[in-house]
Amino acid sequence: MWSSLGRPDLRRGSSRGERVLVLFASLGGTAKAEARQLVSQLRLYLLSRAHVAVSSMSDYNIDDLTSERCVIVVISTYTDGLPPPAGTSFFAMLEDWRNDFRVDKAALAQLRYAIVGLGSHEYGEQFCRAAHTLDRLLHSLSAHRILPTCTLTDTADIPPQLTPWLTRLFPLVHAAMTGSPDPPEIHAAAAAAAEADHESDVESDGSASDDGQEGGGEAEADDVEDIVGGKPSGEGSSARETAREMVTSRQRAALTKEGYRIVGSHSAVKLCRWTKHQLRGRGGCYKHSFYGIESYACMEATPSLACANKCVFCWRHHKNPVGKEWRWALDPPEMIVQQTIDNHRQLVKTLKGMPGVIPERLEAAMKIRHCALSLVGEPIMYPHINELIAMLHERHISTFLVTNAQFPEAIRNLKPVTQLYVSVDAATPETLKAVDRPLFGDYWDRFVDSLTALRERRQRTVYRLTLVKQHNMQDACEYGRLVSLGRPDFIEIKSVTYCGTSTASHLTIKHVPYHQEVLNFADAIISSSAELADEYELACEHEHSNCVVIAKKSFKIDGVWHTWIDYDRFHQLATSGELFGALDYCAPTPQWAVRGAQEKGFDPIETRHYPKGKARRLRQTQDSQ
Ligand SMILES: Cc1cc2nc3c(=O)[nH]c(=O)nc-3n(C[C@H](O)[C@H](O)[C@H](O)COP(=O)(O)O)c2cc1C
Ligand code: SF4
């Protein structure tokens, strides 16, 4: 009953009173998929006794809520405990109603509702916050909760968490729609079961007895209780989780579908596209140009699929798990190394018949020479990372390890790697939070400490900047200040890789800077302070991937850049036990890779292939010159 001013009319929309509505708000698609499954199950349960409709919150006219009889909401939670964008205006409107004195606080008294919240335990107090906020909003407008909110964590498989709750929900929905607790066929089945075992309890927690009565199963919103796996969450849940596997079956399936080979329970390997490119003589990655990596002999892997961030530009689209510390079952390093190598070789073998593959390179690719520990997740989280690295070095495999600057102690404890990267995704606390969406509350301190820890390392260190237009390209001077913390040997600056629409990030091709913009940004960082300009210079570029590297001038020996690596020398030094530094295993950079070279970082022994549209545009440009 609205007092005035065009507010919704309670009397209209009687057909809505005859249906059950499943509303969802999702960003990555999980809540949407669960909502659709719920609709199918409800339809089977209710048959013709009630119509079941489904809608995204963003498409739903919230005014209609005042004439709905029963709504089940499936909603995920995002940064700072907020609903996904599809739920923003729905939440804002409910908030508005709650605070507007002209709106009757019994406005939703006719509504029966239940909520399924999706989230991650890793977010602590923010776990499923959006679901709880919605619960409070609906309750404040006198809607009746028919069952306590079910909260699901993405760190475990969903069905075992959800099914017990659904078993309780369906009879309550039936009751809300028909006034009778169960469909007649359920009564018949229950009677048969009771006959077979009249001693057994239907509900282990004894809460089912009143569920069928109008309001009997409702919980008070004031004593909000989560139901996880059909039981209240809280005490004991972490104990239950201590030795669980890192990757849920849903995550495993999603990653496998994308071409990852999952190794053991927390590692993975995937064939990099540059490996394939160079096997076909079409050019190596920028690390070939800058550091002499043979891309066809490079294996991209990770011993930890989990990470402590949810970066907006993550090309995994958040199909991997998150975590702040290692709490999962642990696989031994020997097993990971051996199985990762075996899987990589199997993947290489599958390329045998691919047109253009150079047979000598295919053979050479079976002897892996480099390992990029950067595939996905946070390799440094793996507790046996040092043993794993030593095993790779023993096999003469160089190690390029990328960490996301949230584990400074792990950086300090790390044994020598060929090249250690720290991702520097932003230059201010606010931007870092917006871009990396970190799990840690003290993410900035951890970030600064990680950069500082880099300064103490003797072997090659790199800051890696991934530029995203409208996100992190506004603070060249601030980046300059961060350089003084870690004084890395190299600063790689690369434009974000666009991998199609990312449901969880909203990045489009417009966010990808051009090569010239990357060059300009690199120049702006160097010229942001006199000290930086004294110590660093832009050394190499790889136009193919919009990437440049700034190097310490100490790598320019007698006027010749030495950004490449003498890998044999590195292995000698790494196994000798002697102290050694970055300059001890550097090698001259070929002229074609140096900034300003005509080849723009493309190895002249390779043949560049352009996608069709780009080749046409290039021809047109050349014709008009
Ligand atoms: C950037 C980002 C931020 C997140 N923040 C939270 C959070 O604050 N609380 C929480 O419980 N879950 C959080 N999650 C986990 C998601 O809610 C969870 O993965 C959910 O299953 C996603 O559902 P959807 O695919 O329907 O969007 C976050 C996930 C991402 C990618
Ligand atoms: S260094 Fe990275 S991009 Fe280059 S070949 Fe190896 S995995 Fe691929």
XYZ file of C-alpha atoms and ligand atoms in Angstrom:
664
model
C 0.000 0.000 0.000
C 1.874 2.952 -1.302
C 0.918 6.292 0.012
C 1.323 8.222 -3.245
C 3.640 9.420 -5.999
C 3.316 6.704 -8.630
C 4.457 3.919 -6.353
C 3.433 0.364 -7.331
C -0.215 -0.565 -7.053
C -0.718 -3.569 -4.820
C -3.978 -4.580 -6.407
C -2.782 -5.336 -9.905
C -1.078 -8.402 -11.362
C -3.113 -11.256 -9.843
C -1.516 -13.829 -12.197
C 1.779 -13.196 -10.461
C 0.069 -14.424 -7.327
C -0.263 -17.833 -8.961
C 3.315 -18.361 -9.952
C 6.629 -19.070 -8.317
C 9.311 -16.717 -9.556
C 12.990 -17.636 -9.588
C 15.045 -14.450 -9.735
C 18.786 -14.539 -10.268
C 21.667 -12.089 -10.332
C 24.883 -13.485 -11.723
C 28.090 -12.224 -13.284
C 30.095 -15.336 -14.061
C 27.052 -17.475 -14.877
C 27.052 -19.797 -11.853
C 23.991 -18.290 -10.159
C 22.223 -18.217 -13.505
C 22.950 -21.907 -14.148
C 21.813 -22.834 -10.635
C 18.638 -20.770 -11.063
C 17.794 -22.541 -14.294
C 18.353 -25.918 -12.711
C 16.169 -24.907 -9.787
C 13.393 -23.945 -12.187
C 13.485 -27.381 -13.844
C 13.414 -29.142 -10.489
C 10.585 -26.952 -9.179
C 8.528 -27.563 -12.308
C 8.921 -31.288 -11.841
C 7.950 -31.004 -8.200
C 4.981 -28.699 -8.588
C 3.718 -30.065 -11.929
C 0.602 -28.106 -12.883
C -0.084 -26.805 -9.389
C 1.855 -23.603 -9.965
C 3.596 -21.941 -12.846
C 7.344 -21.422 -12.393
C 8.851 -18.346 -14.042
C 12.479 -17.225 -14.177
C 14.098 -13.839 -14.688
C 17.359 -12.051 -14.240
C 17.067 -9.274 -11.636
C 18.202 -6.788 -14.244
C 15.208 -7.614 -16.482
C 12.672 -7.668 -13.687
C 10.293 -4.817 -12.980
C 10.641 -4.481 -9.236
C 7.192 -2.925 -8.914
C 5.804 -6.391 -9.662
C 7.286 -7.689 -6.433
C 4.308 -6.351 -4.552
C 2.047 -8.851 -6.278
C 4.320 -11.899 -6.312
C 3.377 -14.699 -3.968
C 6.556 -16.727 -3.862
C 10.052 -15.757 -4.999
C 13.258 -17.782 -4.808
C 16.376 -15.678 -5.343
C 19.740 -17.025 -6.487
C 22.428 -14.377 -6.136
C 26.222 -14.198 -6.073
C 28.435 -11.694 -4.240
C 31.175 -9.458 -5.607
C 33.828 -7.063 -4.348
C 33.086 -5.514 -0.958
C 30.137 -7.852 -0.547
C 28.067 -6.167 -3.243
C 25.618 -7.893 -5.560
C 26.683 -8.438 -9.178
C 25.799 -5.530 -11.503
C 22.578 -7.308 -12.547
C 21.309 -6.789 -8.998
C 22.454 -3.225 -8.368
C 19.294 -1.338 -9.258
C 17.051 -3.975 -7.653
C 18.952 -3.518 -4.383
C 18.901 0.270 -4.735
C 15.128 0.262 -5.221
C 14.501 -1.974 -2.212
C 16.776 0.253 -0.155
C 14.826 3.224 -1.398
C 11.496 1.652 -0.404
C 12.842 0.766 3.000
C 13.980 4.319 3.673
C 11.043 6.130 2.094
C 8.546 7.079 4.806
C 5.782 7.147 2.179
C 6.182 3.439 1.513
C 4.134 1.088 3.658
C 6.540 -1.137 5.588
C 4.078 -3.998 5.094
C 4.374 -3.564 1.331
C 5.691 -7.090 0.768
C 3.601 -8.830 3.416
C 2.060 -11.116 0.786
C 5.478 -12.391 -0.346
C 7.069 -15.708 0.659
C 10.738 -15.930 -0.256
C 13.930 -17.919 0.093
C 17.440 -17.033 -0.995
C 20.387 -19.016 -2.302
C 23.607 -17.027 -1.945
C 26.712 -17.877 -3.938
C 30.113 -16.741 -2.799
C 33.426 -17.917 -1.522
C 34.503 -18.743 2.043
C 37.776 -17.020 1.194
C 36.064 -13.648 1.547
C 35.567 -14.104 5.295
C 32.988 -11.681 6.641
C 31.927 -10.755 3.139
C 30.909 -14.330 2.416
C 27.578 -14.211 0.560
C 27.031 -10.699 1.883
C 24.699 -9.795 -1.007
C 22.338 -12.643 -0.109
C 22.212 -11.514 3.520
C 21.676 -7.883 2.566
C 18.788 -8.874 0.343
C 17.333 -10.969 3.123
C 17.358 -7.966 5.454
C 15.852 -5.685 2.834
C 12.972 -8.056 2.080
C 12.354 -8.689 5.752
C 12.239 -4.959 6.476
C 9.343 -4.720 4.022
C 7.521 -7.570 5.817
C 8.181 -10.331 3.306
C 8.235 -13.809 4.923
C 11.331 -15.924 4.684
C 10.228 -19.541 4.326
C 13.682 -21.022 4.870
C 16.980 -19.624 6.172
C 19.312 -18.434 3.446
C 21.375 -21.158 1.835
C 24.964 -20.038 1.305
C 27.182 -21.884 -1.171
C 30.929 -21.519 -1.391
C 32.698 -21.875 -4.717
C 35.559 -23.603 -2.926
C 33.539 -26.819 -2.858
C 31.182 -28.609 -5.203
C 27.699 -27.159 -5.206
C 25.323 -30.178 -5.284
C 26.257 -31.574 -1.843
C 25.822 -28.077 -0.382
C 22.544 -27.307 -2.093
C 20.587 -30.550 -2.303
C 19.659 -30.881 1.401
C 18.374 -27.304 1.402
C 16.302 -27.915 -1.734
C 14.791 -31.000 -0.124
C 13.437 -28.721 2.568
C 12.523 -25.928 0.201
C 10.225 -27.724 -2.233
C 7.461 -28.669 0.254
C 7.557 -25.115 1.629
C 7.118 -23.638 -1.827
C 4.281 -26.057 -2.430
C 2.688 -24.965 0.817
C 3.116 -21.307 -0.056
C 1.335 -21.858 -3.373
C -1.380 -24.345 -2.434
C -1.723 -24.231 1.333
C -0.801 -27.910 1.496
C 2.676 -28.990 2.584
C 3.392 -31.581 -0.108
C 2.047 -32.671 -3.470
C -0.235 -35.722 -3.134
C 2.319 -37.980 -4.830
C 4.920 -36.998 -2.220
C 2.450 -37.923 0.526
C 1.956 -41.283 -1.125
C 5.721 -41.841 -1.373
C 6.205 -40.716 2.225
C 3.449 -43.036 3.420
C 5.115 -45.952 1.611
C 8.492 -45.034 3.102
C 6.967 -44.704 6.549
C 5.420 -48.123 6.203
C 8.779 -49.585 5.247
C 10.568 -47.923 8.126
C 8.189 -46.261 10.529
C 10.950 -45.738 13.056
C 13.127 -43.545 10.890
C 13.261 -39.766 11.149
C 12.545 -37.863 7.952
C 14.450 -34.777 9.092
C 17.627 -35.307 11.031
C 17.564 -31.847 12.607
C 13.922 -32.167 13.570
C 12.952 -28.917 11.940
C 10.581 -30.348 9.380
C 7.530 -30.854 11.539
C 6.054 -27.371 11.080
C 7.436 -26.630 7.666
C 4.279 -27.278 5.812
C 2.119 -24.878 7.777
C 1.610 -21.342 6.674
C 4.523 -19.522 8.198
C 5.523 -22.595 10.177
C 8.874 -22.979 8.436
C 9.755 -19.313 8.463
C 12.876 -18.195 10.226
C 13.216 -14.788 11.773
C 15.478 -12.511 9.797
C 16.960 -11.184 13.019
C 18.666 -14.438 13.801
C 20.076 -14.912 10.348
C 21.463 -18.383 9.998
C 23.324 -19.787 7.036
C 22.578 -23.221 5.848
C 25.498 -24.936 4.208
C 25.048 -28.531 3.146
C 21.715 -28.496 4.959
C 23.364 -27.634 8.284
C 24.244 -24.307 9.857
C 27.693 -23.126 8.823
C 30.242 -21.830 11.274
C 32.064 -23.881 13.870
C 33.755 -26.946 12.565
C 33.492 -25.978 8.936
C 37.191 -25.152 8.638
C 38.148 -28.418 10.306
C 36.062 -30.234 7.727
C 37.996 -28.466 4.988
C 41.588 -29.011 6.093
C 42.603 -31.670 3.598
C 40.150 -31.030 0.837
C 41.287 -30.834 -2.762
C 41.944 -27.370 -4.155
C 39.983 -27.738 -7.359
C 36.269 -28.527 -7.271
C 34.868 -30.807 -9.960
C 33.143 -27.787 -11.549
C 36.456 -25.869 -11.727
C 38.258 -28.954 -13.028
C 35.666 -29.389 -15.765
C 35.780 -25.681 -16.741
C 39.594 -25.595 -16.871
C 39.843 -28.901 -18.731
C 37.367 -27.607 -21.299
C 39.698 -24.669 -21.891
C 42.636 -26.955 -22.664
C 44.340 -27.186 -19.263
C 45.750 -30.510 -18.189
C 45.157 -30.712 -14.456
C 48.096 -32.396 -12.757
C 47.386 -34.051 -9.407
C 44.999 -31.988 -7.338
C 46.356 -28.411 -7.613
C 48.724 -28.056 -10.593
C 48.192 -27.567 -14.300
C 49.954 -27.290 -17.626
C 48.755 -25.886 -20.937
C 50.306 -25.441 -24.329
C 51.032 -21.776 -24.876
C 49.998 -20.309 -28.217
C 53.516 -18.965 -28.759
C 54.893 -22.468 -28.410
C 52.626 -23.467 -31.279
C 53.489 -20.320 -33.254
C 57.218 -20.883 -33.092
C 56.862 -24.578 -33.844
C 55.367 -23.402 -37.135
C 58.052 -20.764 -37.732
C 55.634 -17.905 -37.109
C 57.606 -16.114 -34.396
C 58.272 -16.471 -30.687
C 56.810 -14.610 -27.757
C 58.256 -11.358 -26.439
C 60.408 -13.319 -24.006
C 62.135 -14.804 -27.026
C 62.920 -11.277 -28.227
C 63.862 -9.827 -24.836
C 65.578 -12.778 -23.123
C 66.275 -15.458 -25.742
C 63.605 -17.961 -24.641
C 62.939 -20.617 -27.292
C 59.165 -20.512 -27.212
C 58.827 -23.924 -28.853
C 60.841 -25.456 -25.995
C 58.896 -23.665 -23.271
C 56.403 -25.238 -20.895
C 53.774 -23.089 -19.217
C 52.689 -24.512 -15.878
C 51.654 -23.789 -12.324
C 51.906 -25.759 -9.091
C 49.050 -23.733 -7.573
C 45.871 -23.032 -9.463
C 44.713 -20.959 -6.522
C 45.460 -17.262 -6.270
C 44.762 -14.492 -3.752
C 43.405 -12.026 -6.311
C 40.583 -11.792 -8.836
C 42.248 -9.463 -11.342
C 39.922 -7.810 -13.834
C 42.158 -8.865 -16.700
C 42.570 -12.457 -15.592
C 42.329 -14.421 -18.817
C 41.097 -17.462 -16.887
C 37.790 -15.709 -16.326
C 37.953 -16.764 -12.672
C 37.508 -20.443 -13.256
C 40.352 -21.107 -10.833
C 40.020 -21.168 -7.017
C 41.073 -18.421 -4.610
C 42.699 -18.581 -1.195
C 44.832 -16.615 1.235
C 46.896 -19.543 2.461
C 47.533 -23.174 1.632
C 44.729 -25.254 3.158
C 44.454 -27.984 0.585
C 45.744 -31.496 0.101
C 49.395 -31.275 -0.987
C 51.006 -33.126 -3.911
C 54.756 -33.897 -3.800
C 57.042 -31.841 -6.104
C 58.577 -34.909 -7.876
C 55.135 -36.011 -8.952
C 54.175 -32.524 -10.146
C 57.387 -32.040 -12.141
C 57.246 -35.458 -13.794
C 53.545 -35.383 -14.625
C 53.703 -31.794 -15.844
C 56.539 -32.686 -18.217
C 54.728 -35.837 -19.396
C 51.532 -33.908 -20.052
C 53.374 -31.124 -21.858
C 55.105 -33.634 -24.124
C 51.805 -35.340 -24.893
C 50.342 -31.970 -25.851
C 53.333 -31.214 -28.104
C 52.913 -34.610 -29.802
C 49.357 -33.736 -30.758
C 50.782 -31.001 -33.022
C 52.608 -33.473 -35.229
C 50.171 -33.277 -38.114
C 49.550 -29.544 -37.871
C 50.253 -27.720 -41.174
C 53.535 -25.812 -41.147
C 55.076 -27.489 -38.106
C 58.866 -27.651 -38.525
C 59.928 -31.261 -37.799
C 63.299 -30.308 -36.224
C 61.577 -27.893 -33.870
C 58.957 -30.464 -32.945
C 61.729 -32.862 -31.995
C 63.564 -30.150 -30.047
C 60.328 -29.219 -28.261
C 60.295 -32.615 -26.566
C 63.367 -31.485 -24.646
C 61.863 -28.761 -22.527
C 64.308 -25.907 -21.883
C 62.154 -23.333 -20.135
C 59.327 -23.349 -17.679
C 57.082 -20.302 -17.293
C 55.575 -20.688 -13.836
C 52.853 -18.240 -14.641
C 49.988 -20.113 -16.207
C 47.325 -19.251 -13.688
C 47.127 -18.922 -9.911
C 49.982 -18.096 -7.566
C 52.932 -20.524 -7.916
C 54.681 -19.124 -4.861
C 51.823 -20.330 -2.638
C 52.851 -23.936 -3.191
C 54.698 -24.871 0.012
C 57.360 -26.944 -1.852
C 58.080 -24.338 -4.503
C 61.835 -24.344 -3.778
C 62.137 -28.111 -4.222
C 60.097 -27.926 -7.399
C 62.331 -25.211 -8.853
C 65.481 -27.162 -7.944
C 64.070 -30.194 -9.764
C 63.458 -28.129 -12.885
C 66.993 -26.718 -12.766
C 68.415 -30.239 -12.359
C 66.748 -31.048 -15.675
C 68.305 -27.915 -17.245
C 64.946 -26.213 -17.444
C 65.108 -22.471 -16.744
C 62.480 -20.925 -14.482
C 60.548 -17.703 -15.027
C 58.306 -17.341 -12.001
C 55.530 -14.751 -11.749
C 54.051 -13.772 -8.390
C 51.233 -11.342 -7.725
C 52.915 -9.424 -4.885
C 50.757 -10.646 -2.007
C 53.216 -13.027 -0.332
C 56.369 -11.064 0.588
C 57.715 -13.740 2.941
C 57.512 -16.357 0.220
C 59.537 -14.023 -2.031
C 62.177 -13.705 0.685
C 62.322 -17.486 1.154
C 62.550 -18.267 -2.533
C 65.781 -19.903 -3.778
C 67.314 -18.518 -7.024
C 65.096 -18.623 -10.092
C 66.267 -17.650 -13.567
C 64.001 -14.626 -13.610
C 61.577 -13.536 -10.896
C 58.575 -11.426 -11.800
C 56.291 -9.413 -9.600
C 53.051 -8.217 -11.157
C 52.633 -4.499 -10.630
C 49.049 -4.048 -11.724
C 48.499 -0.557 -10.331
C 50.363 2.240 -8.626
C 47.943 3.386 -5.907
C 45.999 1.451 -3.244
C 42.664 2.452 -4.761
C 43.572 1.357 -8.276
C 45.196 -1.840 -7.073
C 42.024 -2.749 -5.224
C 39.898 -2.004 -8.271
C 42.160 -3.873 -10.696
C 43.345 -6.882 -8.662
C 40.300 -7.238 -6.384
C 42.541 -8.781 -3.694
C 41.340 -11.113 -0.964
C 43.672 -9.661 1.650
C 42.529 -6.591 3.571
C 46.183 -5.484 3.949
C 46.830 -6.006 0.247
C 48.687 -2.703 -0.166
C 51.157 -3.388 2.653
C 51.753 -6.828 1.203
C 52.261 -5.321 -2.237
C 54.768 -2.719 -1.046
C 56.581 -5.307 1.060
C 56.781 -7.681 -1.909
C 58.328 -4.980 -4.085
C 60.789 -4.134 -1.336
C 61.682 -7.834 -1.003
C 62.633 -7.847 -4.674
C 65.423 -5.411 -3.980
C 67.165 -7.962 -1.775
C 67.372 -10.580 -4.511
C 70.565 -11.121 -6.478
C 69.235 -12.847 -9.604
C 67.213 -11.181 -12.348
C 64.085 -9.408 -11.199
C 61.261 -7.917 -13.216
C 58.281 -5.681 -12.567
C 55.500 -6.674 -14.919
C 52.957 -4.006 -15.756
C 49.839 -4.991 -17.662
C 48.243 -1.873 -19.031
C 44.471 -1.627 -19.193
C 43.014 1.582 -20.598
C 40.660 3.406 -18.213
C 41.957 1.237 -15.365
C 45.628 1.631 -14.574
C 47.262 3.979 -17.104
C 46.823 7.252 -15.280
C 49.742 7.203 -12.816
C 53.109 7.079 -14.618
C 54.777 9.070 -11.793
C 53.363 6.768 -9.124
C 54.746 3.758 -10.999
C 58.059 5.588 -11.052
C 57.954 5.828 -7.248
C 57.253 2.107 -6.969
C 60.324 1.363 -9.088
C 62.491 2.937 -6.395
C 61.195 0.352 -3.869
C 62.313 -2.805 -5.665
C 64.855 -1.416 -8.159
C 64.170 -4.348 -10.512
C 66.571 -5.230 -13.311
C 63.766 -4.962 -15.841
C 60.344 -3.372 -16.156
C 58.170 -5.132 -18.689
C 55.221 -3.123 -19.878
C 52.584 -4.919 -21.870
C 49.099 -4.155 -23.035
C 46.369 -6.361 -21.647
C 45.558 -9.389 -23.802
C 42.000 -9.296 -24.990
C 40.499 -12.794 -24.778
C 36.906 -12.153 -25.768
C 34.209 -10.925 -23.459
C 35.063 -11.814 -19.906
C 31.875 -12.181 -17.931
C 33.631 -11.334 -14.697
C 35.606 -8.363 -15.910
C 33.745 -6.372 -18.597
C 36.945 -5.715 -20.528
C 36.497 -4.988 -24.197
C 38.889 -4.363 -27.079
C 38.673 -0.642 -26.203
C 40.651 -1.316 -23.034
C 43.644 -2.628 -25.005
C 46.315 0.067 -25.555
C 48.113 0.334 -28.903
C 51.839 -0.370 -29.119
C 52.611 3.340 -29.416
C 50.613 4.041 -26.245
C 52.646 1.388 -24.422
C 55.875 2.999 -25.662
C 54.665 6.424 -24.547
C 53.765 5.112 -21.103
C 57.194 3.505 -20.725
C 58.853 6.803 -21.671
C 56.634 8.631 -19.173
C 57.714 6.308 -16.352
C 61.409 6.719 -17.136
C 61.182 10.489 -17.351
C 59.115 10.721 -14.139
C 62.304 11.251 -12.104
C 65.927 12.147 -12.738
C 67.139 9.071 -10.764
C 65.077 6.749 -12.903
C 66.282 8.354 -16.112
C 69.868 7.914 -14.842
C 69.444 4.252 -14.039
C 67.044 2.912 -16.683
C 66.465 2.998 -20.417
C 63.936 1.521 -22.789
C 65.826 -1.465 -24.229
C 63.603 -3.675 -26.393
C 60.182 -3.804 -27.969
C 57.946 -6.510 -29.374
C 55.339 -4.812 -31.448
C 53.610 -8.113 -32.160
C 52.364 -8.261 -28.563
C 52.372 -4.523 -27.713
C 55.152 -5.063 -25.219
C 58.348 -3.226 -24.269
C 61.056 -3.700 -21.669
C 62.902 -1.044 -19.720
C 66.274 -2.289 -18.456
C 68.871 -1.107 -15.993
C 71.656 0.563 -17.893
C 74.104 -1.852 -16.273
C 72.838 -4.382 -18.841
C 74.164 -2.154 -21.620
C 77.755 -3.303 -21.749
C 80.095 -1.349 -24.033
C 77.082 0.150 -25.765
C 75.461 -3.261 -26.452
C 72.315 -4.378 -24.645
C 72.707 -7.665 -22.739
C 69.093 -8.467 -21.856
C 69.369 -12.051 -23.159
C 70.240 -14.925 -20.865
C 73.092 -17.387 -21.094
C 71.012 -20.352 -19.927
C 73.869 -22.843 -19.714
C 75.791 -20.409 -17.558
C 72.736 -19.946 -15.330
C 72.431 -23.694 -14.743
C 76.137 -23.922 -13.941
C 75.839 -21.143 -11.409
C 72.539 -22.357 -9.922
C 73.925 -25.819 -9.241
C 77.363 -24.615 -8.071
C 76.137 -23.338 -4.721
C 78.128 -20.119 -5.294
C 76.636 -16.684 -4.793
C 75.901 -15.159 -8.158
C 74.084 -12.160 -9.582
C 71.993 -11.092 -12.557
C 74.909 -9.823 -14.649
C 76.774 -13.143 -14.294
C 74.517 -14.877 -16.792
C 73.511 -12.148 -19.198
C 74.081 -12.386 -22.968
C 73.992 -9.885 -25.851
C 70.595 -8.913 -27.257
C 70.299 -9.286 -31.042
C 69.921 -6.019 -32.903
C 66.434 -6.876 -34.243
C 65.053 -6.926 -30.680
C 66.406 -3.537 -29.619
C 64.060 -0.563 -29.455
C 63.714 1.233 -32.748
C 64.949 -1.692 -34.887
C 63.119 -2.070 -38.166
C 61.976 -5.592 -37.187
C 60.232 -4.186 -34.077
C 61.299 -7.209 -32.077
C 60.236 -9.829 -34.604
C 62.958 -12.415 -35.172
C 63.882 -12.125 -38.893
C 64.350 -15.882 -39.270
C 60.614 -16.292 -38.610
C 57.694 -15.464 -40.910
C 55.015 -13.171 -39.619
C 51.406 -14.147 -40.282
C 48.631 -11.619 -39.807
C 44.986 -12.356 -39.158
C 43.002 -11.808 -42.392
C 41.443 -8.430 -41.484
C 44.714 -7.004 -40.220
C 46.648 -8.131 -43.313
C 44.076 -6.362 -45.512
C 44.313 -3.159 -43.456
C 48.120 -3.248 -43.618
C 48.056 -3.681 -47.416
C 45.658 -0.749 -47.716
C 47.941 1.434 -45.568
C 50.993 0.458 -47.645
C 49.110 1.123 -50.917
C 48.130 4.583 -49.778
C 51.698 5.525 -48.770
C 35.979 -10.210 -8.368
C 35.267 -11.152 -7.461
C 34.902 -10.737 -6.192
C 34.231 -11.597 -5.338
N 33.884 -11.161 -4.091
C 33.223 -11.991 -3.260
C 32.833 -11.558 -1.953
O 33.070 -10.421 -1.533
N 32.162 -12.435 -1.161
C 31.873 -13.713 -1.576
O 31.269 -14.472 -0.799
N 32.219 -14.150 -2.794
C 32.888 -13.326 -3.660
N 33.261 -13.762 -4.900
C 32.955 -15.174 -5.300
C 31.705 -15.266 -6.183
O 30.557 -14.753 -5.544
C 31.475 -16.739 -6.508
O 32.561 -17.204 -7.303
C 30.186 -17.001 -7.216
O 30.020 -18.399 -7.392
C 30.107 -16.321 -8.554
O 28.814 -16.496 -9.069
P 28.426 -15.983 -10.525
O 29.248 -16.803 -11.469
O 26.982 -16.298 -10.668
O 28.674 -14.525 -10.603
C 33.928 -12.919 -5.766
C 34.291 -13.331 -7.044
C 34.955 -12.463 -7.892
C 35.332 -12.938 -9.277
S 57.498 -17.628 -21.993
Fe 55.266 -17.615 -21.769
S 54.498 -16.755 -23.665
Fe 56.647 -17.346 -24.034
S 56.509 -19.386 -24.854
Fe 56.776 -19.602 -22.675
S 54.709 -19.754 -21.845
Fe 54.547 -18.966 -23.917
